[in-house]
Coordinates of C-alpha atoms and ligand atoms in Angstrom, one line a residue:
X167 CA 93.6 103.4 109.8
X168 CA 92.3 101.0 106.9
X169 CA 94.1 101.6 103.5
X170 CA 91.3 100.8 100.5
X171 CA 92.3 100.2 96.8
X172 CA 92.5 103.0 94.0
X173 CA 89.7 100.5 92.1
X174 CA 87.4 100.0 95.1
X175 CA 86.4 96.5 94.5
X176 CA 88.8 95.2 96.7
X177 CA 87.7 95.3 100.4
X178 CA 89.4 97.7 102.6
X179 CA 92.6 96.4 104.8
X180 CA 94.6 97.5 107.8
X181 CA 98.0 98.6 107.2
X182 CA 100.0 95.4 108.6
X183 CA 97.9 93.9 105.5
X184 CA 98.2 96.4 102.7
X185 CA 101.6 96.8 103.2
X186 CA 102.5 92.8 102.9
X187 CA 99.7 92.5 99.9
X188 CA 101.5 95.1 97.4
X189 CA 99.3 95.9 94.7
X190 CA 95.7 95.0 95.8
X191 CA 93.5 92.2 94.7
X192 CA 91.7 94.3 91.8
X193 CA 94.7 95.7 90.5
X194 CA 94.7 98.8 92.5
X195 CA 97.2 100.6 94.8
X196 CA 96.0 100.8 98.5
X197 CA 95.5 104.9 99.6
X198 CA 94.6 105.9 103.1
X199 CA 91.0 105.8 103.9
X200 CA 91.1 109.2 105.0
X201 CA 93.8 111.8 105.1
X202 CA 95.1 112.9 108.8
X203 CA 95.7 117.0 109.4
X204 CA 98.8 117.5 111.4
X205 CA 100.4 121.1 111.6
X206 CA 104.1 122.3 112.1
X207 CA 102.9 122.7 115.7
X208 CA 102.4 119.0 116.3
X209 CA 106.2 118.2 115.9
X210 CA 107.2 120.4 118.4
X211 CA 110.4 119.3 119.4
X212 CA 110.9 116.6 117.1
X213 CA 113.6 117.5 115.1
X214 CA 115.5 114.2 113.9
X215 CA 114.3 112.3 110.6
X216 CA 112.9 109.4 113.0
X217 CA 110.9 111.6 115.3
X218 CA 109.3 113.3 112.7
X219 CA 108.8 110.2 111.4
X220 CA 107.0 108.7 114.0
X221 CA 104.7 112.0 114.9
X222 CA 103.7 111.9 111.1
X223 CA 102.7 108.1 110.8
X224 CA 101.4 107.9 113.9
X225 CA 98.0 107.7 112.5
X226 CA 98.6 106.0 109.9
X227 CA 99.4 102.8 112.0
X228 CA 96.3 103.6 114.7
X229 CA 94.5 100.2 115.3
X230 CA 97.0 98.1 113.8
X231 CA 99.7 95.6 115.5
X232 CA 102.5 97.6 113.8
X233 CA 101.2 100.5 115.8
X234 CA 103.5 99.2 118.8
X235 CA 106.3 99.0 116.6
X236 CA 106.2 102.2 115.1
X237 CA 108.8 104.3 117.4
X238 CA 111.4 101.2 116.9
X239 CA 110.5 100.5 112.9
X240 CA 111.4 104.7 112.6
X241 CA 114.4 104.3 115.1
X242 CA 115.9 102.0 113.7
X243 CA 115.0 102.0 109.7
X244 CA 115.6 106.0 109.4
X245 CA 118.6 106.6 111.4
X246 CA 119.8 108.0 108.2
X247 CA 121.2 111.8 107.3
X248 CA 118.8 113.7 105.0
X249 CA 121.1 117.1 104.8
X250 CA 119.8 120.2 103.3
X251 CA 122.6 122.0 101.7
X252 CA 122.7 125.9 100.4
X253 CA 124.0 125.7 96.9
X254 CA 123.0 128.9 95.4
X255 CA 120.9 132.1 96.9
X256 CA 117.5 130.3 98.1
X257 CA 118.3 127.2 96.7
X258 CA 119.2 124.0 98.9
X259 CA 119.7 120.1 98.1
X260 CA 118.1 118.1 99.8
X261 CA 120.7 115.0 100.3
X262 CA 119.1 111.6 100.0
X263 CA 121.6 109.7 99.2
X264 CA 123.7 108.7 102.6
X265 CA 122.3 105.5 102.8
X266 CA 124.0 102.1 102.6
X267 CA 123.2 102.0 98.7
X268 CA 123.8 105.9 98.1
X269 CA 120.1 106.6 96.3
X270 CA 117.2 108.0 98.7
X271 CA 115.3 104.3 97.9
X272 CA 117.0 103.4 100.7
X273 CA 114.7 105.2 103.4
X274 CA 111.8 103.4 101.9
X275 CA 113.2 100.2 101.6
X276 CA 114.5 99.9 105.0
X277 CA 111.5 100.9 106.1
X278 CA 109.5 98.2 104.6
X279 CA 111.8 95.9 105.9
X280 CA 111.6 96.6 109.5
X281 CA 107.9 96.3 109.0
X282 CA 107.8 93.2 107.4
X283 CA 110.3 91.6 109.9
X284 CA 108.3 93.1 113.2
X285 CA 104.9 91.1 111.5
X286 CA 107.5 87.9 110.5
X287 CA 107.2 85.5 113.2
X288 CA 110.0 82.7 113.7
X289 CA 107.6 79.8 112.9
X290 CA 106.0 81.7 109.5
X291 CA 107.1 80.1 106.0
X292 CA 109.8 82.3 104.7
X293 CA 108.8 85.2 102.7
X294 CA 109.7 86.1 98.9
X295 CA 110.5 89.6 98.4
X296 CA 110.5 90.0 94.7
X297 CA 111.6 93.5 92.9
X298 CA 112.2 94.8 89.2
X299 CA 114.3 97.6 89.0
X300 CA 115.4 100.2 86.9
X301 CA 118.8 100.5 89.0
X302 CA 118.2 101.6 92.5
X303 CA 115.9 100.7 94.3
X304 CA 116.7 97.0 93.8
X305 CA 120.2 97.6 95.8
X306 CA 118.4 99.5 98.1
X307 CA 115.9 96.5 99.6
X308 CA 119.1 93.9 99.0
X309 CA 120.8 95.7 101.7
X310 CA 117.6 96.3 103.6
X311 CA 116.8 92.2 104.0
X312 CA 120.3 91.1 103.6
X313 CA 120.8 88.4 106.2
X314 CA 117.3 88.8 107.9
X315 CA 116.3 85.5 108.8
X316 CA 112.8 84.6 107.0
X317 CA 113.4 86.5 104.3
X318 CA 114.8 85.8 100.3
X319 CA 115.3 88.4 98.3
X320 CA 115.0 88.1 94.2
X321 CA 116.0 91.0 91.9
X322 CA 115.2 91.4 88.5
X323 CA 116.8 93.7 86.4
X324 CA 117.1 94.9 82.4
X325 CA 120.8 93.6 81.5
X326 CA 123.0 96.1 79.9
X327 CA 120.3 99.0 80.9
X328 CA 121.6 99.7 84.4
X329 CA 124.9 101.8 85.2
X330 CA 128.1 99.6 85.7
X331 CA 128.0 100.6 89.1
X332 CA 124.4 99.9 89.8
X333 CA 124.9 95.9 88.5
X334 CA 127.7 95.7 90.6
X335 CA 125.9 96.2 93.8
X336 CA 122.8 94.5 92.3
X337 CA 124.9 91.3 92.4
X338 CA 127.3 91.9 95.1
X339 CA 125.1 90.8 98.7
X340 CA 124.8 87.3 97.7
X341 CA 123.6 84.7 100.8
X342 CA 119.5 85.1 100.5
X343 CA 119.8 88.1 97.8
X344 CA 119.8 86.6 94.2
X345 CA 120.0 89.4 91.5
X346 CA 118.4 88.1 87.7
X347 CA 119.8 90.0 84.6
X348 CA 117.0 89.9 82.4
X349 CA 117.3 89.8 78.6
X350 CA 114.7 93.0 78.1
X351 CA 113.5 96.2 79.3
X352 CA 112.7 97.1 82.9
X353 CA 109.2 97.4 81.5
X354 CA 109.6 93.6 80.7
X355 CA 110.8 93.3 84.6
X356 CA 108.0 95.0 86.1
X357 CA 105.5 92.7 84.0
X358 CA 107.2 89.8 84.9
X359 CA 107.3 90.6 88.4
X360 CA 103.5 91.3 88.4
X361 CA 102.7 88.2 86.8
X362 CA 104.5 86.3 89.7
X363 CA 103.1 88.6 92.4
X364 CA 99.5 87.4 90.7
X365 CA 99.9 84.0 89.8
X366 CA 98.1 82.3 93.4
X367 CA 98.9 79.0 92.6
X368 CA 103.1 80.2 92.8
X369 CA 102.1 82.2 95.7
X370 CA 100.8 78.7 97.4
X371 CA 104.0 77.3 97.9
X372 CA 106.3 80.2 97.7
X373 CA 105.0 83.0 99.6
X374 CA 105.6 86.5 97.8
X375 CA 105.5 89.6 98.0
X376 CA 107.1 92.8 96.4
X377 CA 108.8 95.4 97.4
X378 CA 108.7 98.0 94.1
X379 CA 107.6 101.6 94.1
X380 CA 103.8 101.1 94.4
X381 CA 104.5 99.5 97.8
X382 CA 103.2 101.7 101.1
X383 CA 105.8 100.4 103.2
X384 CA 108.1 102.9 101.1
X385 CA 105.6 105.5 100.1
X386 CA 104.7 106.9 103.7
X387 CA 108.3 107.2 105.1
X388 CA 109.5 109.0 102.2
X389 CA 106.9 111.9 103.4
X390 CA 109.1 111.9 106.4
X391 CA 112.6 113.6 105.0
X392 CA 109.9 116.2 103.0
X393 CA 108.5 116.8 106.4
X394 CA 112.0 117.7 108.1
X395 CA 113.2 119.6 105.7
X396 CA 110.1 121.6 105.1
X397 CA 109.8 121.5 109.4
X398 CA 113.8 123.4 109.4
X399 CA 112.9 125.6 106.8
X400 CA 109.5 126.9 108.9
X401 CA 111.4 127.2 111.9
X402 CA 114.2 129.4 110.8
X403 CA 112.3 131.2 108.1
X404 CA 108.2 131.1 108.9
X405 CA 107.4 130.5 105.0
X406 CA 106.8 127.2 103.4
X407 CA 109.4 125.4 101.4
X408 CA 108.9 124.6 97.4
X409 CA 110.2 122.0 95.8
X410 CA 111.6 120.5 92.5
X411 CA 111.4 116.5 92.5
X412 CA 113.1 114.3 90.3
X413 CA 110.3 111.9 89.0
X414 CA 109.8 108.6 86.8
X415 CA 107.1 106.4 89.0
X416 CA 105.9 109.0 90.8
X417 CA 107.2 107.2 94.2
X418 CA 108.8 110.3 95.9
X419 CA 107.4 113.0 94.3
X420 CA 104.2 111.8 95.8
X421 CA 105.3 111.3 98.7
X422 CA 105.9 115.0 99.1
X423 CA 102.6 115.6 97.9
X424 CA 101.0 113.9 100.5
X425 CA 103.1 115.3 102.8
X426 CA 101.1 118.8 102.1
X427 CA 98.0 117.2 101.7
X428 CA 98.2 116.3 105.4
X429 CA 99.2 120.2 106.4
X430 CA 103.2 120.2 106.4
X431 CA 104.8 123.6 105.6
X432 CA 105.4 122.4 101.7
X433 CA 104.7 124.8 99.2
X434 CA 105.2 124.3 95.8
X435 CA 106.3 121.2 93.6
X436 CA 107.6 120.7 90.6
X437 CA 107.9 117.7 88.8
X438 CA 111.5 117.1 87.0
X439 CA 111.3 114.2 84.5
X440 CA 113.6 112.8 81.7
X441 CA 112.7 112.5 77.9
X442 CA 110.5 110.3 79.2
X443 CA 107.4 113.1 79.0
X444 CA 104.0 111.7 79.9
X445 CA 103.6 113.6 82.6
X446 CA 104.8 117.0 81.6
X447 CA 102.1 116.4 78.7
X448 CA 99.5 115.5 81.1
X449 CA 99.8 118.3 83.3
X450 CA 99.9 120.3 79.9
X451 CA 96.5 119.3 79.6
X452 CA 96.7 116.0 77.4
X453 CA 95.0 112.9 78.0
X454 CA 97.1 110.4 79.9
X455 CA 98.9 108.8 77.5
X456 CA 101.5 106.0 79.4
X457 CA 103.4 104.4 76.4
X458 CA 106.9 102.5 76.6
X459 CA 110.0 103.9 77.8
X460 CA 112.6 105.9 75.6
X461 CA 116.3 105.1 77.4
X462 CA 118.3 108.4 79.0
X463 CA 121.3 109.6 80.7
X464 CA 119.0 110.0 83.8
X465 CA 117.8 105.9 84.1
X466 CA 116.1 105.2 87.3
X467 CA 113.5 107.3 85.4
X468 CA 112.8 106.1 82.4
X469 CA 109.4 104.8 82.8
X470 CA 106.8 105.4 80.6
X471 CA 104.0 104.1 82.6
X472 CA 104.3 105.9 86.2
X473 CA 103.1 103.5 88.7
X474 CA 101.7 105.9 91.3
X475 CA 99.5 107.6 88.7
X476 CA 96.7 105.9 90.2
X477 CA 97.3 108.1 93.5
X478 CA 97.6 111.0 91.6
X479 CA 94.3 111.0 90.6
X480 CA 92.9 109.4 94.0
X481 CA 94.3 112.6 95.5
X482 CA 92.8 115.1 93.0
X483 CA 89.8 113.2 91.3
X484 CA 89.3 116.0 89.5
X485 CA 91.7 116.3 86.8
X486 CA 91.9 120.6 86.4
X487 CA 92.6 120.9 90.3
X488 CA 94.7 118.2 89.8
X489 CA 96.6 119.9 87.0
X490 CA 96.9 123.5 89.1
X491 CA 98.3 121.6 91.6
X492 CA 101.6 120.6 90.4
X493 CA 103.8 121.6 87.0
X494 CA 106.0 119.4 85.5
X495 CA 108.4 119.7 83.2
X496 CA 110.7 117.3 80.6
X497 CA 114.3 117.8 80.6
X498 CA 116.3 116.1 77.2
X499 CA 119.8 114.6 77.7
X500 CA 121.3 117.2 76.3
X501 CA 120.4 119.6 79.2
X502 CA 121.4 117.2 81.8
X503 CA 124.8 117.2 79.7
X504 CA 125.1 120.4 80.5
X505 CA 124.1 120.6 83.9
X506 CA 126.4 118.4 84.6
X507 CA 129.3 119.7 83.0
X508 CA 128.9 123.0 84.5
X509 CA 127.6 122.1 87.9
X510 CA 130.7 122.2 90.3
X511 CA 131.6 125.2 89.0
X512 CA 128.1 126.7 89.5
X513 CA 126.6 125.3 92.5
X514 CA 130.3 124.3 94.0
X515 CA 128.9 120.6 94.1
X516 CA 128.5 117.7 91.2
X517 CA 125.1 115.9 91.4
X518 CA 124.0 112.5 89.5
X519 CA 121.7 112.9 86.4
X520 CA 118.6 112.3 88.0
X521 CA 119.3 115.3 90.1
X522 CA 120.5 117.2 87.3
X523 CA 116.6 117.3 85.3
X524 CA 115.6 118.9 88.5
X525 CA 118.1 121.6 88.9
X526 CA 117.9 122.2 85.0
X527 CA 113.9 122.7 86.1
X528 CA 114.8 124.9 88.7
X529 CA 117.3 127.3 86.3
X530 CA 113.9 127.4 84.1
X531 CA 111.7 128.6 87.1
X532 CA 114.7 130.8 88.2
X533 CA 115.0 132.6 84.0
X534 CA 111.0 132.9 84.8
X535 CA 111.6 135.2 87.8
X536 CA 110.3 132.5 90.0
X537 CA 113.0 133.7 93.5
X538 CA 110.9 131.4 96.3
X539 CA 113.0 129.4 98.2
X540 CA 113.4 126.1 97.1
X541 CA 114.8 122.3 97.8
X542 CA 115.7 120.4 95.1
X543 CA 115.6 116.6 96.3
X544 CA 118.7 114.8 95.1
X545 CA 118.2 111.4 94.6
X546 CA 121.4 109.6 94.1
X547 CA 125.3 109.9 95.0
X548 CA 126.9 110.6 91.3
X549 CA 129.7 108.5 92.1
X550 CA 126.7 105.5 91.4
X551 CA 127.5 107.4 87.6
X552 CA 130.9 108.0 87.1
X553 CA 130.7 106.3 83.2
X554 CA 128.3 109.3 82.9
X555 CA 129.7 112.2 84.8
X556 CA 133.7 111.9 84.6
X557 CA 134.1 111.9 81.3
X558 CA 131.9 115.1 81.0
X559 CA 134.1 116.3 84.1
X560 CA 137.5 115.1 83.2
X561 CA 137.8 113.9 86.6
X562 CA 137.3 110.8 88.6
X563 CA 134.2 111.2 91.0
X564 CA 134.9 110.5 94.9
X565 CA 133.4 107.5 96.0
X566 CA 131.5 107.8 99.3
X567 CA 132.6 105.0 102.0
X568 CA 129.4 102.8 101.7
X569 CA 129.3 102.5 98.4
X570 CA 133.2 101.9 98.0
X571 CA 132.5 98.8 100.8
X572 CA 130.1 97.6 98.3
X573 CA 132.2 97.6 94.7
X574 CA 135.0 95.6 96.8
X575 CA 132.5 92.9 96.8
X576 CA 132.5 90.6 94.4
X577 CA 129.4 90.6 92.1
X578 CA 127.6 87.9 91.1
X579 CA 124.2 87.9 88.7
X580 CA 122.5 84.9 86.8
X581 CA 121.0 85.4 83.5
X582 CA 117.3 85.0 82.7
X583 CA 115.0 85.1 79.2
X584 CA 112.3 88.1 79.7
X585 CA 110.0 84.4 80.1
X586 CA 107.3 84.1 82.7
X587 CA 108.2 80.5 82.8
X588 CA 111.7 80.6 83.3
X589 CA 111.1 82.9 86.1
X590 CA 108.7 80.7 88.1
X591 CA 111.1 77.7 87.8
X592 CA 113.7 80.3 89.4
X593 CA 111.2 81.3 92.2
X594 CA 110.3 77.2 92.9
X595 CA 114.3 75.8 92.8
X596 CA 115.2 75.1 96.7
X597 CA 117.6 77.9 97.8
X598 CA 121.0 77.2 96.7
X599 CA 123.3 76.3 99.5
X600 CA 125.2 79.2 100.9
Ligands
PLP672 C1 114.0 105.8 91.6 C2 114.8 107.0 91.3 C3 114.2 108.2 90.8 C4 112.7 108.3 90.5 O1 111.9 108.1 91.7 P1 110.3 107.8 91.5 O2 109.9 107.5 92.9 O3 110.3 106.5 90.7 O4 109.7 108.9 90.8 C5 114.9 109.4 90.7 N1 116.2 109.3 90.9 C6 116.9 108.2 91.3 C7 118.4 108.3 91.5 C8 116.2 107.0 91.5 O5 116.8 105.9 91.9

């Protein structure tokens, strides 16, 4: 399948291509040329997060070398639990954070990594994988490219805006992973980052490429947990599942979207954000106003500009289907407060804040006499936010084994002036000795 830009004055590329190029040459992000239709009937007997995978990107990789690769890139980058858990009549998690970096980029990032290793070859100048990051995913596609040979990974993140937790593992893999503590916002990151990712004559001698939430190589696996879930839930029940998504650049939540584009047994979705409320306004019936980020106990989402809004309206160019499509609602601080406060007791389970805008959503639908079945996609392992949660709690958080491996490490980060300039020099200096 060819992927073509959002803009469409940027020629059409395989998927080997778009997934290497990022963002495409007119600014664009690369979309499917056309949609495939698969039904709950054509995963019959698939039933692990892998095989589902494969069966659902199947033809998204027909006619390209990666196409080969597919079974092993799903084997081996998605052997990773995606539980759904009851918590409440009709009401499940959906667990995405067993990963290596306890937060569901992981699934997306490890999938971009096998990719871009299987089209690496031994002889090819190594490869640049540059990422800003509002706290999670850049731990995520650390651990993904650790210690893969051709590969240098460079982080940049807002200093002082992350969790404790979160900076730790940003700093902690060390050998080809450099994390850069910017002096800014993560909206300073991401333009920084883009910069880099279009300056040519950088690119030259220092291939590059980037790995942040616009990127395919995470967009279409994250359909695949949507797909299992939604899959169990068919299975057992014959009705579609509906889900509430925690969102800030629309990377997940679109995923799922997609996922019943293409036929999968997905009801509906809600959209959960943070104060951060330009798309509850715009599915309101506003203009699309993206403006800067306000901070919030739920971080990994405060975006003001969502990068997949692009896809949003390639998949419904026309913005009133668009808007009876999907709801979304805003959640303030204050609410995820008290979610959080109250959630063991209520739902026998703690959850991070990110997760805690969509259950907040989902109490809203639920006061609305809204009593479908639904999955509410947890995106993060609280323990990632115990300088949130305990002292709400008045208890310390258990940390799950992975994540405890990491905080042993030590952590290491260099700083870096929100400068385009000083971040080039960073990208040209020879790799420091190990
Ligand atoms: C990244 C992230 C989100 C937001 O996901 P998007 O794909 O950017 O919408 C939500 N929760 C957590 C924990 C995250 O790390």
């Amino acid at each position: 399948m060819n992927f073509r830009s959002t803009r469409e004055r940027a020629p059409a590329l395989g998927l080997g291509e778009a997934l290497a190029a990022g963002l495409a040459p007119d600014g664009g992000l690369y979309v499917p040329q056309e949609l495939p239709h698969l039904s709950a009937e054509d995963f019959a007997g698939r039933d692990s997060l892998a095989d589902v995978s494969a069966t659902l990107l199947r033809p998204f990789f027909a006619r390209d070398a990666l196409a080969a690769a597919l079974d092993a890139i799903c084997a081996d980058a998605l052997a990773l639990p995606a539980p759904l858990r009851a918590i409440a009549p009709r009401t499940q998690l959906l667990e995405l954070f067993h990963g290596p970096t306890a937060a569901f980029k992981d699934f997306g990032a490890r999938f971009l990594a096998a990719c871009l290793a299987a089209r690496h070859g031994p002889g090819d100048a190594p490869l640049t994988v540059l990422v800003a990051t509002s706290g999670d995913t850049g731990a995520a596609v650390a651990a993904a490219f650790h210690r893969r040979p051709g590969f240098r990974v460079v982080i940049l993140y807002p200093d002082g805006r992350v969790s404790p937790r979160q900076a730790h593992q940003l700093g902690c893999f060390g050998d080809n992973v450099q994390a850069l503590r910017v002096a800014g916002s993560f909206d300073d990151c991401q333009a920084l980052a883009k910069r880099a990712l279009a300056d040519a004559a950088l690119k030259e001698r220092t291939p590059l490429t980037s790995a942040n939430s616009i990127s395919l190589g995470r967009l279409l696996p994250q359909m695949s947990y949507y797909a299992l879930a939604a899959l169990a839930h068919w299975r057992r029940h014959g009705e579609v599942l509906n889900f509430v998504i925690p969102t800030g650049n629309l990377g997940n939540a679109l995923a799922c979207m997609l996922a019943r584009a293409i036929g999968l047994p997905i009801g509906a979705i809600a959209l959960a954000t943070n104060a951060n409320r330009v798309l509850p306004e715009f599915f309101a019936g506003a203009e699309y106003a993206p403006r800067a980020s306000v901070p919030t106990l739920a971080n990994a989402m405060d975006v003001g500009a969502p990068s997949n809004f692009e896809r949003l309206r390639w998949l419904y160019p026309d913005a009133a289907a668009l808007r009876s499509a999907f709801t979304a609602e805003a959640v303030e601080d204050a609410e995820i407060r008290n979610v959080l406060r109250g959630c063991r007791e209520r739902y026998g389970t703690l959850v991070c804040p990110h997760t805690a805008t969509a259950l907040r959503v989902l109490e809203r639908l639920r006061t609305r006499g809204d009593e479908r079945d639904y999955a509410v996609a947890a995106t993060a392992h609280p323990a990632k936010f115990d300088e949130v949660i305990e002292p709400l709690i008045g208890q310390p958080i258990q940390v799950p084994a992975a994540l405890a491996a990491l905080l042993e490490r030590p952590s290491r980060a260099e700083p870096l002036a929100a400068d385009y300039a000083a971040l080039r020099a960073r990208l040209e200096a020879p790799a420091a000795a190990p």
